[in-house]
GROMACS .gro file of C-alpha atoms in nm:
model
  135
    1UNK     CA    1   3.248  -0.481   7.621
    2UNK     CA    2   3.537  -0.589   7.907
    3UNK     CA    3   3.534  -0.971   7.951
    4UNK     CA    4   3.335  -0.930   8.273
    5UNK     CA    5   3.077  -0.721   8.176
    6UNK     CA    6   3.030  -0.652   8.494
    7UNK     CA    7   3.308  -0.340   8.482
    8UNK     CA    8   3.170  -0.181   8.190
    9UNK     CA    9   2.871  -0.021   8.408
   10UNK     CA   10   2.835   0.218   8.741
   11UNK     CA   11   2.610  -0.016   8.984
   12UNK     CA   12   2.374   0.273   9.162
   13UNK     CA   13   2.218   0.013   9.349
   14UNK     CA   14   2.304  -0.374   9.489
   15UNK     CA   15   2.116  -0.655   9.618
   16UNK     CA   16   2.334  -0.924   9.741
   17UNK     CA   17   2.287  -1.295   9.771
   18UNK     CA   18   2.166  -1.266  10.107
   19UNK     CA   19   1.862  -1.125  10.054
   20UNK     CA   20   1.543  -1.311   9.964
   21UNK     CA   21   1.219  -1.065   9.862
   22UNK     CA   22   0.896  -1.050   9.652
   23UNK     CA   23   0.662  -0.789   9.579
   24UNK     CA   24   0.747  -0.489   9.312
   25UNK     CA   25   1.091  -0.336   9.206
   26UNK     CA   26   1.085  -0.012   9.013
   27UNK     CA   27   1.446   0.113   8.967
   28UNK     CA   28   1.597   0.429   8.766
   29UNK     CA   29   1.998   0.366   8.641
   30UNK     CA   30   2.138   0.054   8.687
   31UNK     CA   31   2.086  -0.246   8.920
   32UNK     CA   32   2.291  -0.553   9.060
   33UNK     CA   33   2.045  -0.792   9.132
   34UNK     CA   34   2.237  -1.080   9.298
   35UNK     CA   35   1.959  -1.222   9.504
   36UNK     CA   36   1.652  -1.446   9.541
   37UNK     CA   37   1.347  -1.207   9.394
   38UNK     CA   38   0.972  -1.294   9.325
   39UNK     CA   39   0.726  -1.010   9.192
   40UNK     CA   40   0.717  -0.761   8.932
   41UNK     CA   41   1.022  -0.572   8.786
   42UNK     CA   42   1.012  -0.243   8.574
   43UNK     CA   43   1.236   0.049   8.476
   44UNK     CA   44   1.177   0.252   8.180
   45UNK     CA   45   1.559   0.301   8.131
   46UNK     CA   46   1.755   0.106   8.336
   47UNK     CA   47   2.040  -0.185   8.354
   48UNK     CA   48   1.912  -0.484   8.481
   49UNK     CA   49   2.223  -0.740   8.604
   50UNK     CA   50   2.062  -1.089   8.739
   51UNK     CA   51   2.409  -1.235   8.890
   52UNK     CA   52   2.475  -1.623   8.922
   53UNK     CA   53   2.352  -1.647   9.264
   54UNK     CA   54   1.981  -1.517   9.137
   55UNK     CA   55   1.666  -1.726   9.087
   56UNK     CA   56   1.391  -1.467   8.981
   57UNK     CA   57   1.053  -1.546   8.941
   58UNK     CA   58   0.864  -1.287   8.724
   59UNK     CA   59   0.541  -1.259   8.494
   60UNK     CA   60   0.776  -1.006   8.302
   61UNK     CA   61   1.102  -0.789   8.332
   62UNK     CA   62   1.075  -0.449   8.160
   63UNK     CA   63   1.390  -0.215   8.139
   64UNK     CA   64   1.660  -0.100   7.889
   65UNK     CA   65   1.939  -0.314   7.894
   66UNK     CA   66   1.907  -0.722   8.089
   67UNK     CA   67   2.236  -0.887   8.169
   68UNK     CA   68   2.181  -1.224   8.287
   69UNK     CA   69   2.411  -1.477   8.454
   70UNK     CA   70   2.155  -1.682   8.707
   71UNK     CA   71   1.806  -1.805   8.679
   72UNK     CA   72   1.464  -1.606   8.504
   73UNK     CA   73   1.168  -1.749   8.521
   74UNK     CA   74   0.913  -1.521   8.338
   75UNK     CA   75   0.955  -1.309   7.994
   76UNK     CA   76   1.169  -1.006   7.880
   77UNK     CA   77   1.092  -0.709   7.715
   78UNK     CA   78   1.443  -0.488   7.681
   79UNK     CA   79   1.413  -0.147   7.444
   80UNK     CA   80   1.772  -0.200   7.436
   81UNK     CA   81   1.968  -0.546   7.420
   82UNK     CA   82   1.999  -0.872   7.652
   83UNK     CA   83   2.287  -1.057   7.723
   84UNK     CA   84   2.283  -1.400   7.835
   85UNK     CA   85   2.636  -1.505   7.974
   86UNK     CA   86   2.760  -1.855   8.072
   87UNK     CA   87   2.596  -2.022   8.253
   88UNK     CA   88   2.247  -1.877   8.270
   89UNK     CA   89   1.928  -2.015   8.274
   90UNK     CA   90   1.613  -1.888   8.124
   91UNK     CA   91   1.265  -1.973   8.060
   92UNK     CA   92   1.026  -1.707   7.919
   93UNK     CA   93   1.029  -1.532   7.601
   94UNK     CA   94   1.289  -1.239   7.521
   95UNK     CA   95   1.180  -0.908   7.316
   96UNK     CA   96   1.461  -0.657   7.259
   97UNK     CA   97   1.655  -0.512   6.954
   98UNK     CA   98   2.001  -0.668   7.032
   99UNK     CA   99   2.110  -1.033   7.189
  100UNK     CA  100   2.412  -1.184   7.300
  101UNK     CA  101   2.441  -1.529   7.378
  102UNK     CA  102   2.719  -1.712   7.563
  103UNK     CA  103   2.838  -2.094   7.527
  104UNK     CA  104   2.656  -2.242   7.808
  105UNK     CA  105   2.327  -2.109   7.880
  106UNK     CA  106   1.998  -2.281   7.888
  107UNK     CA  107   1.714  -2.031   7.688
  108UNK     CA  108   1.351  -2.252   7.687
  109UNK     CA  109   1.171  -1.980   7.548
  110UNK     CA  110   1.098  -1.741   7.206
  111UNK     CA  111   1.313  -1.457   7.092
  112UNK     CA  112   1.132  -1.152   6.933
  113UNK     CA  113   1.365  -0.904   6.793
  114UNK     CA  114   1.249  -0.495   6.797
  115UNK     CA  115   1.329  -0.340   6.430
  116UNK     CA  116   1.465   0.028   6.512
  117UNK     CA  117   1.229   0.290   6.321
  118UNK     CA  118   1.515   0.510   6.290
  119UNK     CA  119   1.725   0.263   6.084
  120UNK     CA  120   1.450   0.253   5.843
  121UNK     CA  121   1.508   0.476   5.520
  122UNK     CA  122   1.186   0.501   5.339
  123UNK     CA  123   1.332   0.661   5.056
  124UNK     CA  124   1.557   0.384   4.988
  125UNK     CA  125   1.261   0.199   4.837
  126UNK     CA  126   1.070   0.239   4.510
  127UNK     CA  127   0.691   0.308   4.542
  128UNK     CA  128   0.606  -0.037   4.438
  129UNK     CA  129   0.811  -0.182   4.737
  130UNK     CA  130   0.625   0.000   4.953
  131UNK     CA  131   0.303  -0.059   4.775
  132UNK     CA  132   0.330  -0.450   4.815
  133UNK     CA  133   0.496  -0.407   5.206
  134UNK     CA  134   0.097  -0.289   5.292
  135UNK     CA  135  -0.075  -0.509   5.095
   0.00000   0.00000   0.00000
């Protein structure tokens, strides 16, 4: 990743800090969310960025990869990975297979991390391993 993570990605869609909304956002590909937003946020596959000029207000943010830099107020569940970068503050509980944490952030919540199925080599185990994993 660049130092300003913000290069690495192609924004297909952004929401500047002018704007102030609530309801539902359902996005495909990746989004610059640099705005006030209250409501319900989903993609199956997408890039979430929450710049420093958001305050978002959410039961729970579903979606691929999260980059945050402003406020969250509600939980995360990202297949992929989260970054929280200077200065960002959240409060809800995190789920996702990769983190990245930054000096500077405030995180009041839990972090769950996702095991990946397909690093998992069963036959790397004896029987008895496996045996006492079920029991």
């Amino acid at each position: 990743m660049s130092p300003d993570i913000r290069d690495d990605y192609k924004w297909d869609c952004r929401l500047d800090a002018s704007l102030i909304f609530r309801g539902k956002l359902k996005f495909e590909g990746a989004l610059y969310l640099d705005s006030s937003f209250e409501g319900e946020i989903f993609s199956k596959s997408g890039i979430l960025f929450i710049g420093r000029n958001s305050k978002v207000i959410t039961d729970v943010i579903t979606c691929d990869t999260l980059i945050i830099e402003g406020i969250l107020k509600g939980s995360v569940n990202a297949s992929n990975k989260v970054y929280l970068n200077s200065g960002c503050k959240i409060y809800g509980d995190i789920k996702t297979k990769k983190i990245f944490i930054n000096d500077n952030i405030v995180f009041d919540g839990k972090c769950e991390m996702i095991k990946s199925n397909e690093s998992i080599d069963l036959f790397a185990f004896t029987v008895s391993q496996i045996k006492d994993t079920f029991q």
